[in-house]
Short mmCIF file of C-alpha atoms and ligand atoms in Angstrom, two decimals:
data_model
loop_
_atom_site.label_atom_id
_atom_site.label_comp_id
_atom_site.label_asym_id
_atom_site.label_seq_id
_atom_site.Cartn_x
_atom_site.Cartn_y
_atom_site.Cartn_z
CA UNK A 21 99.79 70.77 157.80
CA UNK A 22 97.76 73.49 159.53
CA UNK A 23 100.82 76.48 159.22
CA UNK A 24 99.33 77.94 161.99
CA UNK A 25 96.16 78.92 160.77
CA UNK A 26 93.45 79.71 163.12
CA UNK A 27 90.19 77.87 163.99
CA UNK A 28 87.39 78.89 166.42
CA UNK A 29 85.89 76.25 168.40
CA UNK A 30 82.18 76.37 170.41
CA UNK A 31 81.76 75.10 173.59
CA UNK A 32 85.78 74.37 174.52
CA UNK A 33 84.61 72.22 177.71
CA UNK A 34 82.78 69.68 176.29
CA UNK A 35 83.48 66.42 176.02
CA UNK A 36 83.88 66.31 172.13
CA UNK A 37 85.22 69.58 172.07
CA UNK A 38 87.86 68.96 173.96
CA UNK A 39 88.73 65.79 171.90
CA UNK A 40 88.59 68.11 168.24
CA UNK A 41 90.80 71.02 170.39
CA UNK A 42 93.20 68.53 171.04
CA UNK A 43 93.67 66.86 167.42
CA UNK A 44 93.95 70.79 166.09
CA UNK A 45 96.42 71.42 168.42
CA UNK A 46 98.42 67.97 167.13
CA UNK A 47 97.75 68.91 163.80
CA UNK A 48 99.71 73.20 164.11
CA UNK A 49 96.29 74.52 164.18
CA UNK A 50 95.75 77.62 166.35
CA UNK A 51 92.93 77.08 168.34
CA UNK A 52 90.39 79.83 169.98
CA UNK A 53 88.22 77.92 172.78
CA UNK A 54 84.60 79.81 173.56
CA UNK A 55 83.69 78.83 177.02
CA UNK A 56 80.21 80.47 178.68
CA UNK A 57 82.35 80.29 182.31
CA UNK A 58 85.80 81.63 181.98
CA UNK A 59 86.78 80.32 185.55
CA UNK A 60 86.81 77.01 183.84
CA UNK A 61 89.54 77.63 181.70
CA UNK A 62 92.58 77.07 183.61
CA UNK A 63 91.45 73.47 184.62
CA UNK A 64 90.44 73.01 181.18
CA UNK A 65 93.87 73.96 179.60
CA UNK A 66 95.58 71.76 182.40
CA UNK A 67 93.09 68.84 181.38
CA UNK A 68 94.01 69.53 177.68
CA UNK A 69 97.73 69.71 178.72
CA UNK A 70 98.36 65.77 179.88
CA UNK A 71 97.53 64.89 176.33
CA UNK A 72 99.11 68.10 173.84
CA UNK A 73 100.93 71.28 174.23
CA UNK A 74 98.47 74.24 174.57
CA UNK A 75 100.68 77.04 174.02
CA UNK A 76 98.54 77.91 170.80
CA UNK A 77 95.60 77.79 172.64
CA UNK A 78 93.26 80.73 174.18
CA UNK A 79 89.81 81.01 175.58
CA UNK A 80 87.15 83.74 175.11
CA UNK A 81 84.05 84.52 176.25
CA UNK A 82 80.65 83.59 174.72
CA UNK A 83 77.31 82.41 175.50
CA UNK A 84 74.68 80.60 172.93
CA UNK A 85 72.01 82.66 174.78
CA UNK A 86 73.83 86.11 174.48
CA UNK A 87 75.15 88.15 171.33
CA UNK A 88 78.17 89.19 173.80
CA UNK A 89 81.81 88.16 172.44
CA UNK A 90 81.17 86.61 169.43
CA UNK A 91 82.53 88.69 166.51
CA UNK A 92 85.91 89.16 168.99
CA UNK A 93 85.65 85.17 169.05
CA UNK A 94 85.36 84.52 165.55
CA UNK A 95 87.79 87.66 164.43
CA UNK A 96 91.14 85.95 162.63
CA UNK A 97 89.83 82.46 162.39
CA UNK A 98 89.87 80.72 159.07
CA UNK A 99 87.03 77.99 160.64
CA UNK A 100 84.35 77.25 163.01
CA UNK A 101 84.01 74.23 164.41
CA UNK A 102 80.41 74.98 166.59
CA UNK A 103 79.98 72.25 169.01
CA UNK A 104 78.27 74.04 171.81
CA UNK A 105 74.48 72.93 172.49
CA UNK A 106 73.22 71.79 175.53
CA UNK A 107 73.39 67.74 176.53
CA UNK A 108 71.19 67.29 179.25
CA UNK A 109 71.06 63.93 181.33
CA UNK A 110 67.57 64.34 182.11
CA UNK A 111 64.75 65.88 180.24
CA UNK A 112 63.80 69.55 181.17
CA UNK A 113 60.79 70.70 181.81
CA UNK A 114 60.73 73.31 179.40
CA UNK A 115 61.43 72.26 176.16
CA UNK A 116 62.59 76.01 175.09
CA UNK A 117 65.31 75.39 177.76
CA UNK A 118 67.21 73.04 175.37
CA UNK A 119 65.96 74.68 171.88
CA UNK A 120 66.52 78.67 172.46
CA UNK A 121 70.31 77.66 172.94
CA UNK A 122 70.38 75.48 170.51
CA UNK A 123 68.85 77.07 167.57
CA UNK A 124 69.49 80.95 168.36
CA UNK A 125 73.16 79.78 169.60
CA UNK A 126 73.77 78.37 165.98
CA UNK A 127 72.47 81.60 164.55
CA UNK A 128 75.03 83.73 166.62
CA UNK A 129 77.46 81.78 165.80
CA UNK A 130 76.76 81.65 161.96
CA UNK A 131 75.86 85.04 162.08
CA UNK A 132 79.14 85.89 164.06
CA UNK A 133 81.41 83.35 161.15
CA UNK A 134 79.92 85.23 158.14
CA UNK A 135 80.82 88.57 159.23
CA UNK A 136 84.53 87.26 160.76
CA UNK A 137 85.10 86.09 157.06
CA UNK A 138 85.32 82.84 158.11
CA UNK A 139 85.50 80.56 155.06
CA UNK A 140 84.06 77.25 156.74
CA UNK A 141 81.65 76.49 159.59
CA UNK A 142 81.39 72.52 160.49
CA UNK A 143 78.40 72.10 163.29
CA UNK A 144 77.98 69.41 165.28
CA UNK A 145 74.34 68.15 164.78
CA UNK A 146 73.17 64.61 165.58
CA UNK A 147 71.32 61.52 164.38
CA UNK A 148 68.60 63.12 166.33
CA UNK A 149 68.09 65.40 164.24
CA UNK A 150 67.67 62.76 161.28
CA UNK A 151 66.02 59.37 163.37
CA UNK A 152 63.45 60.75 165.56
CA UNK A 153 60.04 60.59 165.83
CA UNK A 154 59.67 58.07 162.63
CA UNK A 155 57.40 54.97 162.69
CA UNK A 156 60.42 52.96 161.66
CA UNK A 157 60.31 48.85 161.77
CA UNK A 158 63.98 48.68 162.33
CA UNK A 159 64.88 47.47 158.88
CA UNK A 160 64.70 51.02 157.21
CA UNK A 161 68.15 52.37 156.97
CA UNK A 162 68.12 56.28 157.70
CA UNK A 163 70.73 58.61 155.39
CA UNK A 164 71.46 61.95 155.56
CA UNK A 165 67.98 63.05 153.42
CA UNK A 166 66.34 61.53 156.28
CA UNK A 167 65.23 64.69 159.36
CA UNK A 168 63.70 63.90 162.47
CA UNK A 169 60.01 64.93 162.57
CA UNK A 170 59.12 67.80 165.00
CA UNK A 171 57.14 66.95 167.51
CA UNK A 172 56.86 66.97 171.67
CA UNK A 173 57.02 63.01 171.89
CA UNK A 174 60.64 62.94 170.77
CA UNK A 175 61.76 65.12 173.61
CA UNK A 176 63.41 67.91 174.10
CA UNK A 177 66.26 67.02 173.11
CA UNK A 178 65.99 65.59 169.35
CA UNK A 179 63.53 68.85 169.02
CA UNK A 180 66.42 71.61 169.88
CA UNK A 181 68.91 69.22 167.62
CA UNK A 182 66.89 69.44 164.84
CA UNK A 183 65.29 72.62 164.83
CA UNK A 184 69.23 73.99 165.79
CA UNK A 185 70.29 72.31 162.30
CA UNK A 186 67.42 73.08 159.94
CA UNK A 187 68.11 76.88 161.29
CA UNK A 188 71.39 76.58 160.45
CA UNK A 189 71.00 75.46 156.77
CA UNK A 190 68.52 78.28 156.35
CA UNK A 191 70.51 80.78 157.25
CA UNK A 192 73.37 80.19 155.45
CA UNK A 193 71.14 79.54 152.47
CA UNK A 194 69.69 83.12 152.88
CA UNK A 195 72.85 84.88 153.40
CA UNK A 196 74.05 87.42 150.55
CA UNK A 197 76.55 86.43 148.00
CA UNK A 198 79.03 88.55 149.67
CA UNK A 199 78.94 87.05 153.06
CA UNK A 200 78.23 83.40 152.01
CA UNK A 201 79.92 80.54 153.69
CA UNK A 202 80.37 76.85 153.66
CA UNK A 203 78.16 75.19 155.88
CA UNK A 204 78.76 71.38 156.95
CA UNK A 205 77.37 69.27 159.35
CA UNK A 206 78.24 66.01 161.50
CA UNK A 207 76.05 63.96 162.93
CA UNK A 208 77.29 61.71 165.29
CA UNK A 209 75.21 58.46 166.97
CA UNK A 210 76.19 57.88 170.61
CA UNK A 211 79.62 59.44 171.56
CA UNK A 212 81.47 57.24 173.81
CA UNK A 213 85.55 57.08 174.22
CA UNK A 214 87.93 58.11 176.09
CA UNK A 215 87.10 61.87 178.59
CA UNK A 216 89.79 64.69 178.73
CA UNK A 217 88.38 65.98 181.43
CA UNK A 218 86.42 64.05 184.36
CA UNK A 219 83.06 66.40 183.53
CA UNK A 220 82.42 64.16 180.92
CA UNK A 221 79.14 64.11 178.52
CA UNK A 222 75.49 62.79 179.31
CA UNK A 223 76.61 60.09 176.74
CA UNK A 224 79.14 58.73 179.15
CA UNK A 225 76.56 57.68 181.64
CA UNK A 226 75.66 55.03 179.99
CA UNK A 227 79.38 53.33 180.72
CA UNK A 228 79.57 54.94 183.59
CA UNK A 229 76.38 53.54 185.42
CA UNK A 230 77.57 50.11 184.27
CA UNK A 231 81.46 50.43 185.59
CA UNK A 232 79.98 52.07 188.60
CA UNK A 233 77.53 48.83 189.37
CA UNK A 234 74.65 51.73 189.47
CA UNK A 235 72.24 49.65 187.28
CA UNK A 236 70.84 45.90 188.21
CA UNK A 237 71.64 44.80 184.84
CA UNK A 238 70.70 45.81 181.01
CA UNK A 239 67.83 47.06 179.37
CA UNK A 240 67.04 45.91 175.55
CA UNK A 241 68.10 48.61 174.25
CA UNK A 242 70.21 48.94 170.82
CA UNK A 243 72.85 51.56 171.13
CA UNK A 244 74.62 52.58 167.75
CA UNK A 245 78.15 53.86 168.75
CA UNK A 246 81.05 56.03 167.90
CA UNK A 247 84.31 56.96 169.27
CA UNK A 248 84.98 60.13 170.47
CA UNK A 249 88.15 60.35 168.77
CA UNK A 250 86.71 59.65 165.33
CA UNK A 251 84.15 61.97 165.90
CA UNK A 252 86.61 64.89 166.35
CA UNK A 253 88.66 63.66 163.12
CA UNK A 254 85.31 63.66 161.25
CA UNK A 255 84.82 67.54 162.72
CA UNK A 256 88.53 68.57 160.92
CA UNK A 257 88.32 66.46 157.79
CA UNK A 258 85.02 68.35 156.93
CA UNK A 259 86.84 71.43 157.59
CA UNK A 260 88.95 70.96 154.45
CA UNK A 261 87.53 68.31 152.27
CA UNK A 262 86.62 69.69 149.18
CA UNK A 263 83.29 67.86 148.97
CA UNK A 264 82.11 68.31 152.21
CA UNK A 265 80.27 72.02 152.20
CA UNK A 266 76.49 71.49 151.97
CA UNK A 267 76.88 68.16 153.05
CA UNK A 268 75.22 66.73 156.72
CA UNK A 269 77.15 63.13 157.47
CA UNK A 270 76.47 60.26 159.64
CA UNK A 271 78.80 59.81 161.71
CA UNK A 272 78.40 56.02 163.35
CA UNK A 273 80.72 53.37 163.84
CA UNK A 274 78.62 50.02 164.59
CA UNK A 275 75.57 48.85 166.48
CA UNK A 276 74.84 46.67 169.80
CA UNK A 277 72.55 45.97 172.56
CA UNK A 278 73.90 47.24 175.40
CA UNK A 279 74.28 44.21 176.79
CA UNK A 280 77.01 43.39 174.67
CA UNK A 281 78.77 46.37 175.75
CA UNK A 282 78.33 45.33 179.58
CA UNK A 283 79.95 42.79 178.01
CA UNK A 284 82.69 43.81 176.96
CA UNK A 285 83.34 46.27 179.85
CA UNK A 286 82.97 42.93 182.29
CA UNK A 287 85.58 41.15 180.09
CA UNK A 288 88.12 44.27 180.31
CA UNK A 289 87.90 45.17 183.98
CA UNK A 290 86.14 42.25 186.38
CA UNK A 291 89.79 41.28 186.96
CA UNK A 292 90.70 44.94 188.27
CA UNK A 293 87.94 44.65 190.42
CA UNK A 294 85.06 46.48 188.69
CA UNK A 295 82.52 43.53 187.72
CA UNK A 296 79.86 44.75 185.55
CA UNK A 297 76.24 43.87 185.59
CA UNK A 298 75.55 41.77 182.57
CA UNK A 299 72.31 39.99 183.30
CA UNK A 300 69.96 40.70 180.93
CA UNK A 301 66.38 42.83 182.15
CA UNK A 302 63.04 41.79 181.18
CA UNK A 303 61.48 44.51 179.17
CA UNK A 304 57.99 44.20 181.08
CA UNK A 305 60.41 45.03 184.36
CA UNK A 306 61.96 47.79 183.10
CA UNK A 307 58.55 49.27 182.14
CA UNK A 308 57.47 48.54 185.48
CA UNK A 309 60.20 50.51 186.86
CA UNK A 310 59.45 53.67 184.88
CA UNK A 311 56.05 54.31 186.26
CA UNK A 312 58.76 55.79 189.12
CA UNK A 313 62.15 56.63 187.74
CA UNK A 314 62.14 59.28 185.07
CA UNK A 315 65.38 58.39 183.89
CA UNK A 316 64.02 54.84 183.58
CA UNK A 317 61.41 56.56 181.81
CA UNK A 318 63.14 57.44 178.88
CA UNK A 319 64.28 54.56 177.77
CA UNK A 320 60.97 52.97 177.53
CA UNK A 321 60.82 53.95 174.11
CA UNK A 322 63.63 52.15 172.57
CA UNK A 323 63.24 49.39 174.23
CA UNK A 324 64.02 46.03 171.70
CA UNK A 325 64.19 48.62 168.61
CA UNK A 326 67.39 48.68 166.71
CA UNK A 327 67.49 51.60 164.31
CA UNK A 328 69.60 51.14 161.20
CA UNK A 329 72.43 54.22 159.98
CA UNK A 330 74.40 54.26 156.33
CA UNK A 331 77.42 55.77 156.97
CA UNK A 332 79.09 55.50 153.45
CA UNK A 333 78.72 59.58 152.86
CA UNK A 334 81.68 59.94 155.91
CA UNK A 335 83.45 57.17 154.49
CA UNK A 336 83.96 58.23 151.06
CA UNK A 337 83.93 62.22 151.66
CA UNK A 338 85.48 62.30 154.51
CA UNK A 339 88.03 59.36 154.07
CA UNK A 340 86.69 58.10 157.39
CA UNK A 341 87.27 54.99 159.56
CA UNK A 342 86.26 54.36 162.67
CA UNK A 343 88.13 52.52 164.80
CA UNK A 344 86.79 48.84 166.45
CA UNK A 345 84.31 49.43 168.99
CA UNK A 346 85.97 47.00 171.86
CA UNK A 347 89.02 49.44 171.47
CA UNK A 348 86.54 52.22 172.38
CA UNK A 349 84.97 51.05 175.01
CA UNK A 350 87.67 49.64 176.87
CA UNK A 351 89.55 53.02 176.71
CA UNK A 352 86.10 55.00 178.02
CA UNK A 353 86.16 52.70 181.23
CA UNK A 354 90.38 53.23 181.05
CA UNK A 355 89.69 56.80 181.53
CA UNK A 356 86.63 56.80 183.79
CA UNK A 357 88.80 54.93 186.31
CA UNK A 358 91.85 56.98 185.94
CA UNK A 359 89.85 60.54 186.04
CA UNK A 360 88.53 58.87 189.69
CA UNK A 361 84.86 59.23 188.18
CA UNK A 362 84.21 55.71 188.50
P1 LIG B 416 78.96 68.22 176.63
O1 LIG B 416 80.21 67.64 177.12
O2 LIG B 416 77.81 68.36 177.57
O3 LIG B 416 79.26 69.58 175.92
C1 LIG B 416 78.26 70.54 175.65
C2 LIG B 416 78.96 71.87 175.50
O4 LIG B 416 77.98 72.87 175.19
C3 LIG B 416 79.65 72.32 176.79
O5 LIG B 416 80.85 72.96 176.44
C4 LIG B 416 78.66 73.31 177.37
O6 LIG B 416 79.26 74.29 178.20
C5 LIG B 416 78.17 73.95 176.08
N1 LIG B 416 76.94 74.70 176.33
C6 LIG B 416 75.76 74.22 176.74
N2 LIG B 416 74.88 75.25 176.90
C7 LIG B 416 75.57 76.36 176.58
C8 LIG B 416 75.24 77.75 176.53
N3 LIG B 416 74.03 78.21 176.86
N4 LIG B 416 76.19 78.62 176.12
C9 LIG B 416 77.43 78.20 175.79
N5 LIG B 416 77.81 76.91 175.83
C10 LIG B 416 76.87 76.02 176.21
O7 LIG B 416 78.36 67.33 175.43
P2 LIG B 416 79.06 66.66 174.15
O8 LIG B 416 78.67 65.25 174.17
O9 LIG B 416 80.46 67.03 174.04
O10 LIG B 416 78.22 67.34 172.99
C11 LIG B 416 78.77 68.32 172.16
C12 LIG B 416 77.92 68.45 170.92
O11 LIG B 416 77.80 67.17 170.29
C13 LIG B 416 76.49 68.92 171.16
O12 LIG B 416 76.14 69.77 170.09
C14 LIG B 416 75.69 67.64 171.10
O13 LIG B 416 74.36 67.86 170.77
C15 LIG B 416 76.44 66.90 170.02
N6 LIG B 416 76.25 65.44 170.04
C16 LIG B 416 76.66 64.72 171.14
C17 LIG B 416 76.48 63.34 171.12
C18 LIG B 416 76.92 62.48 172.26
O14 LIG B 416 76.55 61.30 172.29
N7 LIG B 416 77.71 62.98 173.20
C19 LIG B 416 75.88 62.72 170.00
C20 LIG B 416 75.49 63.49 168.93
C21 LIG B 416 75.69 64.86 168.95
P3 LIG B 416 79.32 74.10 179.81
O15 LIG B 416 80.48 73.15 180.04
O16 LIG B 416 79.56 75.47 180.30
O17 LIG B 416 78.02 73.51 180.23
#
């Protein structure tokens, strides 16, 4: 057990976050929350507080844009666990709105970790930062030597992910021998699972659009999944497994279209009231539709492609199992309906 010891944790009102505060909680850990708007703290903590006890928990101060308040954050704590980095819905503008955070947020707080003392840092990257912007037929299998390939097309997004993570591994590589530290990173597919708190994550909207009857019915488009919960047991296994540091894992359950996952959500709450769209949208439509919705837009890309993840590095490092997706995605729409989002 976690006697207490203490553990730092980015970006305390996020949607994984919150999910890898609560297990450290369960598990003794003490946990320090960085949060960019203290005023959200106290809802945060009473969020947190229908699900663990939070007496061992405190906030502080920090922004991935500012050098402010992170050596006080980090002081004391045996890990990191960086999660912060923004999720946008939509895509910005400016690229550099997504990437300076991103990248010179990881920095800070690797910068911040080595000087704290702190022995381990696990960072939450993503497949984007592995998947994107290959010509991939859909029966190559991407691994962790696999990165993303820099470039405008594959948005803003996979960009700030990946540069965020290849900054990362350089500067821990280039740190001296006496400030060195242990550098691992997850990277999850699609996070999906049960919210803490009802400001959930751009990756919910995918459910949520469906439970709310916002869409006509489902794009082709291949979704590879993974619980929220099992992503935040992934986070604190690599904090301790002895195998983990200089390791990047894929962390992704299973793949489906998401018309199987309309589905599923249609099987689990058309009786309560909530049919779901099922019916299955002609690509040629959907295109057709883009020319005027940018949200539409983006999904143009992946539409009929089903990309392919081995996840046997989690599984055998990390001891890791995720749990059955149907479980998962009947407890996201659980919780959208009881947080009154949906
Ligand atoms: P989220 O709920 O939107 O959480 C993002 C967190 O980052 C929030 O706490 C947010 O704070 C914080 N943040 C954003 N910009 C910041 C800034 N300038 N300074 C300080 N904090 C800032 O999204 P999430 O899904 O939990 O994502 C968490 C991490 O997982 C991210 O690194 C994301 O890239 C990664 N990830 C997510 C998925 C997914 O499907 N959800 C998949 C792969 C990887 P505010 O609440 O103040 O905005």
């Amino acid at each position: 057990m976690a006697d207490g010891t203490r553990v730092a944790v980015t970006g305390a009102s996020g949607f994984i976050a919150l999910h890898v505060i609560a297990e450290l909680l369960d598990q003794g850990y003490v946990v320090r929350g960085t949060l960019r708007d203290m005023a959200r703290g106290e809802g945060i903590r009473a969020a947190l507080d229908r699900h663990t006890e939070t007496s061992n928990l405190d906030f502080i101060q920090t922004d991935l844009t500012s050098d402010d308040g992170w050596d006080a954050a980090f002081a004391g704590c045996a890990f990191v666990v960086h999660v912060a980095s923004p999720v946008p819905i939509l895509e910005p503008k400016n690229h550099d709105d997504l990437i300076i955070p991103a990248r010179d947020g990881a920095i800070r707080a690797l910068g911040a970790a080595s000087r704290a003392g702190v022995k381990r840092v696990v960072m939450t990257s993503s497949v984007a930062a592995i998947s994107y912007g290959h010509d991939s037929d859909g029966d190559s299998i991407f691994t962790e030597d696999d990165w993303s390939v820099l470039k405008p097309e594959i948005g803003a997004y996979a960009n700030s992910k990946t540069m965020a993570e290849r900054a990362a591994w350089d500067f821990v590589a280039e740190l001296p021998s006496d400030a060195t530290l242990d550098l691992v990173t997850i990277n999850p597919s699609l996070v999906i699972g049960p919210l803490i708190d009802p400001d959930g994550s751009a990756s919910i909207e995918v459910v949520r659009k469906l439970l709310a009857r916002e869409v006509p019915g489902c794009p082709k488009i291949g979704l590879n999944l993974v619980d929220v919960r099992d992503v935040a047991a992934a986070h604190i296994a690599a904090m301790t497994a002895p195998n983990a540091p200089g390791n990047r894992y894929l962390c992704t359950a299973e793949f489906m279209w998401l018309s199987q996952l309309a589905r599923q959500l249609d099987k689990e709450f058309r009786t309560r009231g909530y049919p779901v769209p099922t019916l299955a949208l002609p690509s040629f439509l959907v295109r057709l539709v883009a020319l005027f919705d940018p949200l539409v837009a983006r999904v143009v890309p992946e539409l009929g492609r089903r990309k392919r993840y081995d996840n046997a590095a989690i599984r055998i490092d990390l001891n890791w199992r995720p749990r059955p997706l149907d479980e998962t995605i009947n407890a996201t729409g659980e919780s959208l309906l009881a947080l009154k989002v949906v």
